[in-house]
CSV table of N, CA, C and O in Angstrom, one decimal:
chain,number,residue,atom,x,y,z
A,1,GLN,N,-41.7,167.5,150.3
A,1,GLN,CA,-41.3,167.5,148.9
A,1,GLN,C,-42.4,168.0,148.0
A,1,GLN,O,-43.5,167.6,148.1
A,2,VAL,N,-42.1,169.0,147.2
A,2,VAL,CA,-43.0,169.6,146.3
A,2,VAL,C,-42.9,168.8,145.0
A,2,VAL,O,-41.8,168.6,144.4
A,3,GLN,N,-44.1,168.5,144.4
A,3,GLN,CA,-44.2,167.8,143.2
A,3,GLN,C,-44.8,168.7,142.1
A,3,GLN,O,-45.8,169.3,142.4
A,4,LEU,N,-44.2,168.8,141.0
A,4,LEU,CA,-44.7,169.6,139.9
A,4,LEU,C,-45.0,168.8,138.6
A,4,LEU,O,-44.2,167.9,138.3
A,5,VAL,N,-46.1,169.1,138.0
A,5,VAL,CA,-46.5,168.3,136.8
A,5,VAL,C,-46.9,169.3,135.7
A,5,VAL,O,-47.8,170.1,135.9
A,6,GLU,N,-46.1,169.3,134.6
A,6,GLU,CA,-46.4,170.2,133.4
A,6,GLU,C,-47.5,169.5,132.5
A,6,GLU,O,-47.5,168.3,132.4
A,7,SER,N,-48.2,170.3,131.8
A,7,SER,CA,-49.1,169.8,130.8
A,7,SER,C,-49.4,170.9,129.8
A,7,SER,O,-49.0,172.1,130.0
A,8,GLY,N,-50.0,170.6,128.7
A,8,GLY,CA,-50.3,171.6,127.7
A,8,GLY,C,-49.4,171.6,126.4
A,8,GLY,O,-49.7,172.4,125.5
A,9,GLY,N,-48.4,170.8,126.4
A,9,GLY,CA,-47.5,170.8,125.3
A,9,GLY,C,-48.2,170.1,124.1
A,9,GLY,O,-49.2,169.5,124.2
A,10,GLY,N,-47.6,170.2,122.9
A,10,GLY,CA,-48.1,169.6,121.7
A,10,GLY,C,-47.5,170.2,120.5
A,10,GLY,O,-46.4,170.8,120.5
A,11,LEU,N,-48.1,169.9,119.4
A,11,LEU,CA,-47.6,170.3,118.0
A,11,LEU,C,-48.4,171.5,117.6
A,11,LEU,O,-49.7,171.5,117.6
A,12,VAL,N,-47.7,172.5,117.1
A,12,VAL,CA,-48.4,173.8,116.7
A,12,VAL,C,-47.6,174.3,115.5
A,12,VAL,O,-46.4,174.2,115.4
A,13,GLN,N,-48.3,175.0,114.6
A,13,GLN,CA,-47.7,175.6,113.5
A,13,GLN,C,-47.0,177.0,113.9
A,13,GLN,O,-47.5,177.6,114.9
A,14,ALA,N,-46.0,177.4,113.2
A,14,ALA,CA,-45.4,178.6,113.4
A,14,ALA,C,-46.4,179.8,113.4
A,14,ALA,O,-47.3,179.8,112.5
A,15,GLY,N,-46.3,180.7,114.4
A,15,GLY,CA,-47.3,181.7,114.5
A,15,GLY,C,-48.4,181.4,115.4
A,15,GLY,O,-49.2,182.3,115.8
A,16,GLY,N,-48.6,180.2,115.8
A,16,GLY,CA,-49.6,179.7,116.7
A,16,GLY,C,-49.3,179.9,118.1
A,16,GLY,O,-48.3,180.5,118.5
A,17,SER,N,-50.2,179.4,119.0
A,17,SER,CA,-50.1,179.6,120.4
A,17,SER,C,-50.3,178.3,121.2
A,17,SER,O,-51.1,177.4,120.7
A,18,LEU,N,-49.7,178.3,122.3
A,18,LEU,CA,-50.0,177.2,123.3
A,18,LEU,C,-49.9,177.8,124.7
A,18,LEU,O,-49.3,178.8,124.9
A,19,ARG,N,-50.7,177.1,125.6
A,19,ARG,CA,-50.6,177.5,127.0
A,19,ARG,C,-50.2,176.3,127.8
A,19,ARG,O,-50.9,175.3,127.9
A,20,LEU,N,-49.0,176.4,128.5
A,20,LEU,CA,-48.5,175.4,129.4
A,20,LEU,C,-49.0,175.6,130.8
A,20,LEU,O,-49.1,176.8,131.2
A,21,SER,N,-49.2,174.6,131.5
A,21,SER,CA,-49.6,174.6,132.9
A,21,SER,C,-48.7,173.8,133.7
A,21,SER,O,-48.1,172.8,133.3
A,22,CYS,N,-48.5,174.2,135.0
A,22,CYS,CA,-47.6,173.5,135.9
A,22,CYS,C,-48.4,173.4,137.2
A,22,CYS,O,-48.6,174.5,137.9
A,23,ALA,N,-48.8,172.3,137.6
A,23,ALA,CA,-49.6,172.1,138.8
A,23,ALA,C,-48.7,171.6,139.9
A,23,ALA,O,-47.9,170.6,139.8
A,24,ALA,N,-48.8,172.2,141.1
A,24,ALA,CA,-48.0,171.8,142.3
A,24,ALA,C,-48.9,171.1,143.3
A,24,ALA,O,-50.0,171.4,143.5
A,25,SER,N,-48.3,170.2,144.0
A,25,SER,CA,-49.0,169.3,144.9
A,25,SER,C,-49.0,169.8,146.4
A,25,SER,O,-49.8,169.5,147.1
A,26,GLY,N,-48.0,170.6,146.7
A,26,GLY,CA,-47.8,171.0,148.1
A,26,GLY,C,-48.7,172.2,148.6
A,26,GLY,O,-49.4,172.8,147.8
A,27,ARG,N,-48.8,172.3,149.9
A,27,ARG,CA,-49.6,173.4,150.5
A,27,ARG,C,-48.9,174.8,150.5
A,27,ARG,O,-49.6,175.8,150.6
A,28,THR,N,-47.6,174.8,150.2
A,28,THR,CA,-46.8,176.0,150.3
A,28,THR,C,-46.4,176.6,148.9
A,28,THR,O,-45.4,177.3,148.8
A,29,PHE,N,-47.3,176.3,147.9
A,29,PHE,CA,-47.0,176.8,146.6
A,29,PHE,C,-46.8,178.3,146.6
A,29,PHE,O,-45.9,178.8,145.9
A,30,SER,N,-47.6,179.0,147.3
A,30,SER,CA,-47.5,180.5,147.3
A,30,SER,C,-46.2,181.0,147.8
A,30,SER,O,-45.9,182.2,147.6
A,31,SER,N,-45.4,180.3,148.6
A,31,SER,CA,-44.2,180.7,149.1
A,31,SER,C,-43.0,180.6,148.2
A,31,SER,O,-41.9,181.1,148.5
A,32,TYR,N,-43.2,180.0,147.0
A,32,TYR,CA,-42.1,179.7,146.1
A,32,TYR,C,-42.1,180.6,144.9
A,32,TYR,O,-43.2,180.9,144.4
A,33,ALA,N,-40.9,181.0,144.5
A,33,ALA,CA,-40.8,181.6,143.2
A,33,ALA,C,-40.8,180.4,142.2
A,33,ALA,O,-40.5,179.3,142.5
A,34,MET,N,-41.3,180.7,141.0
A,34,MET,CA,-41.4,179.7,139.9
A,34,MET,C,-40.8,180.1,138.7
A,34,MET,O,-40.7,181.3,138.4
A,35,GLY,N,-40.3,179.1,137.9
A,35,GLY,CA,-39.7,179.4,136.6
A,35,GLY,C,-40.0,178.4,135.6
A,35,GLY,O,-40.4,177.2,135.9
A,36,TRP,N,-39.8,178.8,134.3
A,36,TRP,CA,-39.9,177.9,133.2
A,36,TRP,C,-38.5,177.8,132.5
A,36,TRP,O,-37.9,178.8,132.3
A,37,PHE,N,-38.1,176.6,132.2
A,37,PHE,CA,-36.9,176.4,131.4
A,37,PHE,C,-37.2,175.5,130.2
A,37,PHE,O,-38.3,174.8,130.2
A,38,ARG,N,-36.3,175.4,129.3
A,38,ARG,CA,-36.6,174.5,128.1
A,38,ARG,C,-35.2,174.0,127.6
A,38,ARG,O,-34.2,174.5,127.8
A,39,GLN,N,-35.3,172.8,127.0
A,39,GLN,CA,-34.2,172.1,126.5
A,39,GLN,C,-34.5,171.6,125.1
A,39,GLN,O,-35.3,170.7,124.9
A,40,ALA,N,-33.8,172.1,124.1
A,40,ALA,CA,-33.9,171.7,122.7
A,40,ALA,C,-33.0,170.5,122.5
A,40,ALA,O,-32.0,170.3,123.2
A,41,PRO,N,-33.2,169.7,121.4
A,41,PRO,CA,-32.4,168.6,121.1
A,41,PRO,C,-30.9,169.0,120.9
A,41,PRO,O,-30.6,169.9,120.2
A,42,GLY,N,-30.0,168.3,121.6
A,42,GLY,CA,-28.6,168.6,121.5
A,42,GLY,C,-28.1,169.9,122.2
A,42,GLY,O,-26.9,170.2,122.0
A,43,LYS,N,-29.0,170.5,122.9
A,43,LYS,CA,-28.6,171.8,123.6
A,43,LYS,C,-28.8,171.7,125.1
A,43,LYS,O,-29.5,170.8,125.6
A,44,GLU,N,-28.1,172.6,125.8
A,44,GLU,CA,-28.3,172.7,127.3
A,44,GLU,C,-29.6,173.3,127.6
A,44,GLU,O,-30.3,174.1,126.8
A,45,ARG,N,-30.1,173.0,128.8
A,45,ARG,CA,-31.3,173.6,129.3
A,45,ARG,C,-31.1,175.1,129.5
A,45,ARG,O,-30.1,175.5,130.0
A,46,GLU,N,-32.1,175.9,129.1
A,46,GLU,CA,-32.0,177.3,129.2
A,46,GLU,C,-33.2,178.0,129.8
A,46,GLU,O,-34.3,177.4,129.8
A,47,PHE,N,-33.0,179.1,130.4
A,47,PHE,CA,-34.0,179.9,131.1
A,47,PHE,C,-35.0,180.4,130.1
A,47,PHE,O,-34.6,180.9,129.0
A,48,VAL,N,-36.3,180.4,130.5
A,48,VAL,CA,-37.3,181.0,129.6
A,48,VAL,C,-38.0,182.2,130.4
A,48,VAL,O,-38.1,183.3,129.8
A,49,ALA,N,-38.5,181.9,131.6
A,49,ALA,CA,-39.3,183.0,132.3
A,49,ALA,C,-39.3,182.6,133.8
A,49,ALA,O,-39.2,181.4,134.1
A,50,ALA,N,-39.5,183.6,134.6
A,50,ALA,CA,-39.6,183.4,136.1
A,50,ALA,C,-40.6,184.3,136.6
A,50,ALA,O,-40.9,185.4,136.1
A,51,ILE,N,-41.2,184.0,137.8
A,51,ILE,CA,-42.2,184.8,138.5
A,51,ILE,C,-42.0,184.6,140.0
A,51,ILE,O,-41.7,183.5,140.5
A,52,ASN,N,-42.1,185.7,140.7
A,52,ASN,CA,-41.9,185.6,142.1
A,52,ASN,C,-43.1,185.1,142.9
A,52,ASN,O,-44.1,184.7,142.2
A,53,TRP,N,-43.1,185.0,144.2
A,53,TRP,CA,-44.0,184.2,144.9
A,53,TRP,C,-45.5,184.7,144.8
A,53,TRP,O,-46.4,183.9,144.9
A,54,ASN,N,-45.6,186.0,144.6
A,54,ASN,CA,-47.0,186.6,144.5
A,54,ASN,C,-47.4,187.1,143.1
A,54,ASN,O,-48.4,187.6,142.9
A,55,GLY,N,-46.5,186.8,142.2
A,55,GLY,CA,-46.8,187.2,140.8
A,55,GLY,C,-46.5,188.7,140.5
A,55,GLY,O,-46.7,189.1,139.4
A,56,GLY,N,-45.9,189.4,141.5
A,56,GLY,CA,-45.7,190.8,141.3
A,56,GLY,C,-44.5,191.2,140.4
A,56,GLY,O,-44.4,192.3,139.9
A,57,SER,N,-43.6,190.2,140.2
A,57,SER,CA,-42.4,190.4,139.4
A,57,SER,C,-42.2,189.3,138.4
A,57,SER,O,-42.3,188.1,138.8
A,58,THR,N,-42.0,189.6,137.2
A,58,THR,CA,-41.8,188.6,136.1
A,58,THR,C,-40.5,188.9,135.4
A,58,THR,O,-40.1,190.1,135.2
A,59,TYR,N,-39.9,187.9,134.8
A,59,TYR,CA,-38.6,188.0,134.1
A,59,TYR,C,-38.6,187.1,132.9
A,59,TYR,O,-39.1,185.9,133.0
A,60,TYR,N,-38.1,187.5,131.8
A,60,TYR,CA,-38.1,186.8,130.6
A,60,TYR,C,-36.7,186.7,129.9
A,60,TYR,O,-36.0,187.7,129.9
A,61,ALA,N,-36.4,185.6,129.2
A,61,ALA,CA,-35.3,185.6,128.4
A,61,ALA,C,-35.6,186.5,127.2
A,61,ALA,O,-36.7,186.6,126.7
A,62,ASP,N,-34.5,187.1,126.6
A,62,ASP,CA,-34.7,188.0,125.5
A,62,ASP,C,-35.4,187.3,124.3
A,62,ASP,O,-36.1,187.9,123.5
A,63,SER,N,-35.1,186.0,124.2
A,63,SER,CA,-35.6,185.3,123.0
A,63,SER,C,-37.1,185.1,123.0
A,63,SER,O,-37.7,184.8,122.0
A,64,VAL,N,-37.8,185.3,124.2
A,64,VAL,CA,-39.2,185.1,124.3
A,64,VAL,C,-39.9,186.3,124.7
A,64,VAL,O,-41.2,186.4,124.7
A,65,LYS,N,-39.2,187.4,125.1
A,65,LYS,CA,-39.9,188.6,125.6
A,65,LYS,C,-40.8,189.2,124.5
A,65,LYS,O,-40.4,189.3,123.4
A,66,GLY,N,-42.0,189.5,125.0
A,66,GLY,CA,-43.0,190.1,124.1
A,66,GLY,C,-43.9,189.0,123.4
A,66,GLY,O,-44.9,189.4,122.8
A,67,ARG,N,-43.5,187.8,123.5
A,67,ARG,CA,-44.3,186.7,122.9
A,67,ARG,C,-44.8,185.7,124.0
A,67,ARG,O,-45.9,185.2,123.8
A,68,PHE,N,-44.1,185.5,125.1
A,68,PHE,CA,-44.5,184.6,126.2
A,68,PHE,C,-44.9,185.4,127.4
A,68,PHE,O,-44.4,186.5,127.7
A,69,THR,N,-45.9,184.9,128.1
A,69,THR,CA,-46.3,185.5,129.4
A,69,THR,C,-46.4,184.5,130.5
A,69,THR,O,-47.1,183.5,130.3
A,70,ILE,N,-45.7,184.7,131.6
A,70,ILE,CA,-45.8,183.8,132.7
A,70,ILE,C,-46.7,184.4,133.7
A,70,ILE,O,-46.8,185.6,133.9
A,71,SER,N,-47.5,183.5,134.4
A,71,SER,CA,-48.5,183.9,135.4
A,71,SER,C,-48.6,182.8,136.4
A,71,SER,O,-48.2,181.7,136.2
A,72,ARG,N,-49.3,183.1,137.5
A,72,ARG,CA,-49.6,182.1,138.5
A,72,ARG,C,-50.9,182.3,139.2
A,72,ARG,O,-51.4,183.5,139.3
A,73,ASP,N,-51.6,181.3,139.6
A,73,ASP,CA,-52.8,181.3,140.4
A,73,ASP,C,-52.5,180.5,141.6
A,73,ASP,O,-52.7,179.3,141.6
A,74,ASN,N,-52.2,181.2,142.7
A,74,ASN,CA,-51.8,180.5,143.9
A,74,ASN,C,-53.0,179.8,144.6
A,74,ASN,O,-52.8,178.8,145.2
A,75,ALA,N,-54.2,180.3,144.3
A,75,ALA,CA,-55.4,179.6,144.8
A,75,ALA,C,-55.6,178.2,144.2
A,75,ALA,O,-56.2,177.4,144.8
A,76,LYS,N,-55.1,178.1,143.0
A,76,LYS,CA,-55.2,176.8,142.3
A,76,LYS,C,-53.9,176.0,142.3
A,76,LYS,O,-53.8,175.0,141.6
A,77,ASN,N,-52.8,176.6,142.9
A,77,ASN,CA,-51.5,175.9,143.0
A,77,ASN,C,-51.0,175.6,141.6
A,77,ASN,O,-50.4,174.6,141.3
A,78,THR,N,-51.2,176.6,140.7
A,78,THR,CA,-50.8,176.4,139.3
A,78,THR,C,-50.1,177.6,138.7
A,78,THR,O,-50.4,178.7,139.0
A,79,MET,N,-49.1,177.3,137.9
A,79,MET,CA,-48.4,178.3,137.1
A,79,MET,C,-48.6,178.1,135.6
A,79,MET,O,-48.8,176.9,135.2
A,80,TYR,N,-48.6,179.2,134.9
A,80,TYR,CA,-48.9,179.1,133.4
A,80,TYR,C,-47.8,179.7,132.6
A,80,TYR,O,-47.1,180.7,133.1
A,81,LEU,N,-47.7,179.3,131.4
A,81,LEU,CA,-46.8,180.0,130.4
A,81,LEU,C,-47.7,180.1,129.1
A,81,LEU,O,-47.9,179.1,128.4
A,82,GLN,N,-48.1,181.3,128.8
A,82,GLN,CA,-48.8,181.5,127.6
A,82,GLN,C,-47.8,181.8,126.5
A,82,GLN,O,-47.1,182.8,126.6
A,83,MET,N,-47.8,181.1,125.4
A,83,MET,CA,-46.8,181.2,124.4
A,83,MET,C,-47.5,181.6,123.1
A,83,MET,O,-48.3,180.8,122.6
A,84,ASN,N,-47.3,182.8,122.6
A,84,ASN,CA,-47.8,183.3,121.4
A,84,ASN,C,-46.8,183.5,120.3
A,84,ASN,O,-45.6,183.5,120.6
A,85,SER,N,-47.2,183.6,119.1
A,85,SER,CA,-46.3,183.9,117.9
A,85,SER,C,-45.1,182.9,118.0
A,85,SER,O,-43.9,183.2,117.8
A,86,LEU,N,-45.4,181.6,118.1
A,86,LEU,CA,-44.4,180.6,118.3
A,86,LEU,C,-43.6,180.4,117.0
A,86,LEU,O,-44.1,180.6,115.9
A,87,LYS,N,-42.3,180.1,117.2
A,87,LYS,CA,-41.3,179.9,116.1
A,87,LYS,C,-40.8,178.5,116.2
A,87,LYS,O,-40.7,177.9,117.3
A,88,PRO,N,-40.3,178.0,115.1
A,88,PRO,CA,-39.7,176.7,115.1
A,88,PRO,C,-38.5,176.6,116.2
A,88,PRO,O,-38.4,175.5,116.8
A,89,GLU,N,-37.8,177.6,116.4
A,89,GLU,CA,-36.7,177.6,117.4
A,89,GLU,C,-37.2,177.5,118.8
A,89,GLU,O,-36.4,177.3,119.8
A,90,ASP,N,-38.5,177.6,119.0
A,90,ASP,CA,-39.1,177.4,120.4
A,90,ASP,C,-39.3,175.9,120.7
A,90,ASP,O,-39.7,175.6,121.8
A,91,THR,N,-39.1,175.1,119.7
A,91,THR,CA,-39.3,173.6,119.9
A,91,THR,C,-38.3,173.1,121.0
A,91,THR,O,-37.1,173.3,120.9
A,92,ALA,N,-38.9,172.5,122.0
A,92,ALA,CA,-38.1,172.0,123.1
A,92,ALA,C,-39.0,171.3,124.1
A,92,ALA,O,-40.2,171.3,124.0
A,93,VAL,N,-38.3,170.6,125.1
A,93,VAL,CA,-39.1,170.1,126.2
A,93,VAL,C,-39.1,171.3,127.2
A,93,VAL,O,-38.0,171.8,127.6
A,94,TYR,N,-40.2,171.6,127.7
A,94,TYR,CA,-40.4,172.7,128.7
A,94,TYR,C,-40.6,172.2,130.1
A,94,TYR,O,-41.4,171.3,130.3
A,95,TYR,N,-39.8,172.7,131.0
A,95,TYR,CA,-39.8,172.3,132.4
A,95,TYR,C,-40.3,173.4,133.3
A,95,TYR,O,-39.8,174.5,133.1
A,96,CYS,N,-41.1,173.1,134.3
A,96,CYS,CA,-41.4,174.1,135.3
A,96,CYS,C,-40.5,173.8,136.6
A,96,CYS,O,-40.1,172.6,136.8
A,97,ALA,N,-40.2,174.8,137.4
A,97,ALA,CA,-39.4,174.6,138.5
A,97,ALA,C,-39.8,175.6,139.6
A,97,ALA,O,-40.4,176.6,139.4
A,98,ALA,N,-39.5,175.2,140.9
A,98,ALA,CA,-39.9,176.0,142.1
A,98,ALA,C,-38.6,176.2,142.9
A,98,ALA,O,-37.8,175.3,143.1
A,99,GLY,N,-38.4,177.4,143.4
A,99,GLY,CA,-37.3,177.7,144.2
A,99,GLY,C,-37.5,178.9,145.1
A,99,GLY,O,-38.6,179.4,145.3
A,100,SER,N,-36.3,179.4,145.6
A,100,SER,CA,-36.4,180.5,146.6
A,100,SER,C,-36.5,181.9,145.9
A,100,SER,O,-37.0,182.8,146.5
A,101,PHE,N,-35.9,182.0,144.7
A,101,PHE,CA,-35.8,183.3,144.0
A,101,PHE,C,-36.2,183.1,142.5
A,101,PHE,O,-35.9,182.1,141.9
A,102,ALA,N,-36.8,184.2,142.0
A,102,ALA,CA,-37.2,184.2,140.6
A,102,ALA,C,-36.0,184.7,139.8
A,102,ALA,O,-35.8,185.8,139.4
A,103,VAL,N,-35.1,183.7,139.5
A,103,VAL,CA,-33.8,184.0,138.7
A,103,VAL,C,-33.7,183.1,137.5
A,103,VAL,O,-34.5,182.2,137.4
A,104,ALA,N,-32.7,183.4,136.7
A,104,ALA,CA,-32.5,182.7,135.5
A,104,ALA,C,-31.6,181.4,135.6
A,104,ALA,O,-31.5,180.7,134.7
A,105,THR,N,-31.0,181.2,136.8
A,105,THR,CA,-30.0,180.1,136.9
A,105,THR,C,-30.7,178.9,137.5
A,105,THR,O,-31.5,179.0,138.5
A,106,MET,N,-30.4,177.7,137.0
A,106,MET,CA,-31.1,176.5,137.4
A,106,MET,C,-30.8,176.1,138.9
A,106,MET,O,-31.6,175.5,139.5
A,107,LYS,N,-29.6,176.5,139.4
A,107,LYS,CA,-29.2,176.1,140.7
A,107,LYS,C,-30.0,176.7,141.8
A,107,LYS,O,-30.0,176.2,142.9
A,108,GLU,N,-30.8,177.7,141.5
A,108,GLU,CA,-31.7,178.3,142.5
A,108,GLU,C,-33.0,177.6,142.7
A,108,GLU,O,-33.8,178.0,143.6
A,109,TYR,N,-33.3,176.7,141.8
A,109,TYR,CA,-34.5,175.9,141.9
A,109,TYR,C,-34.4,174.6,142.5
A,109,TYR,O,-33.5,173.8,142.1
A,110,ASP,N,-35.2,174.2,143.4
A,110,ASP,CA,-35.1,173.0,144.2
A,110,ASP,C,-36.0,171.9,143.6
A,110,ASP,O,-35.7,170.7,143.9
A,111,TYR,N,-37.0,172.2,143.0
A,111,TYR,CA,-38.0,171.2,142.5
A,111,TYR,C,-38.3,171.4,141.0
A,111,TYR,O,-38.4,172.5,140.5
A,112,TRP,N,-38.4,170.3,140.3
A,112,TRP,CA,-38.6,170.3,138.9
A,112,TRP,C,-39.7,169.3,138.5
A,112,TRP,O,-39.9,168.3,139.1
A,113,GLY,N,-40.4,169.7,137.4
A,113,GLY,CA,-41.4,168.8,136.8
A,113,GLY,C,-40.8,167.9,135.8
A,113,GLY,O,-39.5,167.9,135.6
A,114,GLN,N,-41.6,167.0,135.2
A,114,GLN,CA,-41.1,166.0,134.3
A,114,GLN,C,-40.9,166.5,132.9
A,114,GLN,O,-40.2,165.9,132.1
A,115,GLY,N,-41.4,167.7,132.6
A,115,GLY,CA,-41.3,168.3,131.2
A,115,GLY,C,-42.5,168.0,130.3
A,115,GLY,O,-43.1,166.9,130.5
A,116,THR,N,-42.7,168.9,129.4
A,116,THR,CA,-43.7,168.6,128.4
A,116,THR,C,-43.2,169.1,127.0
A,116,THR,O,-42.5,170.2,126.9
A,117,GLN,N,-43.4,168.3,126.0
A,117,GLN,CA,-42.8,168.6,124.7
A,117,GLN,C,-43.6,169.6,123.9
A,117,GLN,O,-44.9,169.5,123.8
A,118,VAL,N,-42.9,170.6,123.4
A,118,VAL,CA,-43.5,171.6,122.5
A,118,VAL,C,-42.8,171.5,121.2
A,118,VAL,O,-41.6,171.7,121.1
A,119,THR,N,-43.6,171.3,120.1
A,119,THR,CA,-43.0,171.2,118.8
A,119,THR,C,-43.7,172.2,117.9
A,119,THR,O,-44.9,172.2,117.8
A,120,VAL,N,-42.9,173.1,117.3
A,120,VAL,CA,-43.4,174.2,116.4
A,120,VAL,C,-43.0,173.9,115.0
A,120,VAL,O,-41.8,173.8,114.7
A,121,SER,N,-43.9,173.6,114.1
A,121,SER,CA,-43.6,173.3,112.7
A,121,SER,C,-43.6,174.6,111.8
A,121,SER,O,-44.3,175.5,112.1
A,122,SER,N,-42.8,174.6,110.8
A,122,SER,CA,-42.6,175.7,109.9
A,122,SER,C,-43.6,175.6,108.8
A,122,SER,O,-44.2,174.6,108.5
């Protein structure tokens, strides 16, 4: 069983930046595709970004493209989400996930972290 723990969330003003981290506990981190999802109050969980097993391919939701950057360091068993030019609509709980494919659908991910809160003030 892979365990994932997110960190780095917090309160930031609009236009600011945050860097989220997702630390994995297993030895097979490098074999998994990874993704970031978020859930705002009263809304369904939505796709944010994904990265394949070696970091060679990345995918972004249109709402964050050009502002967010997903990356991974397999030697450290850690995935990152660099968030720049943050907007109030980015406010949500952010979750990291691991699965077989770097896709936008939640059903392809087998393991999930506990989430970290990101709040962007106007």
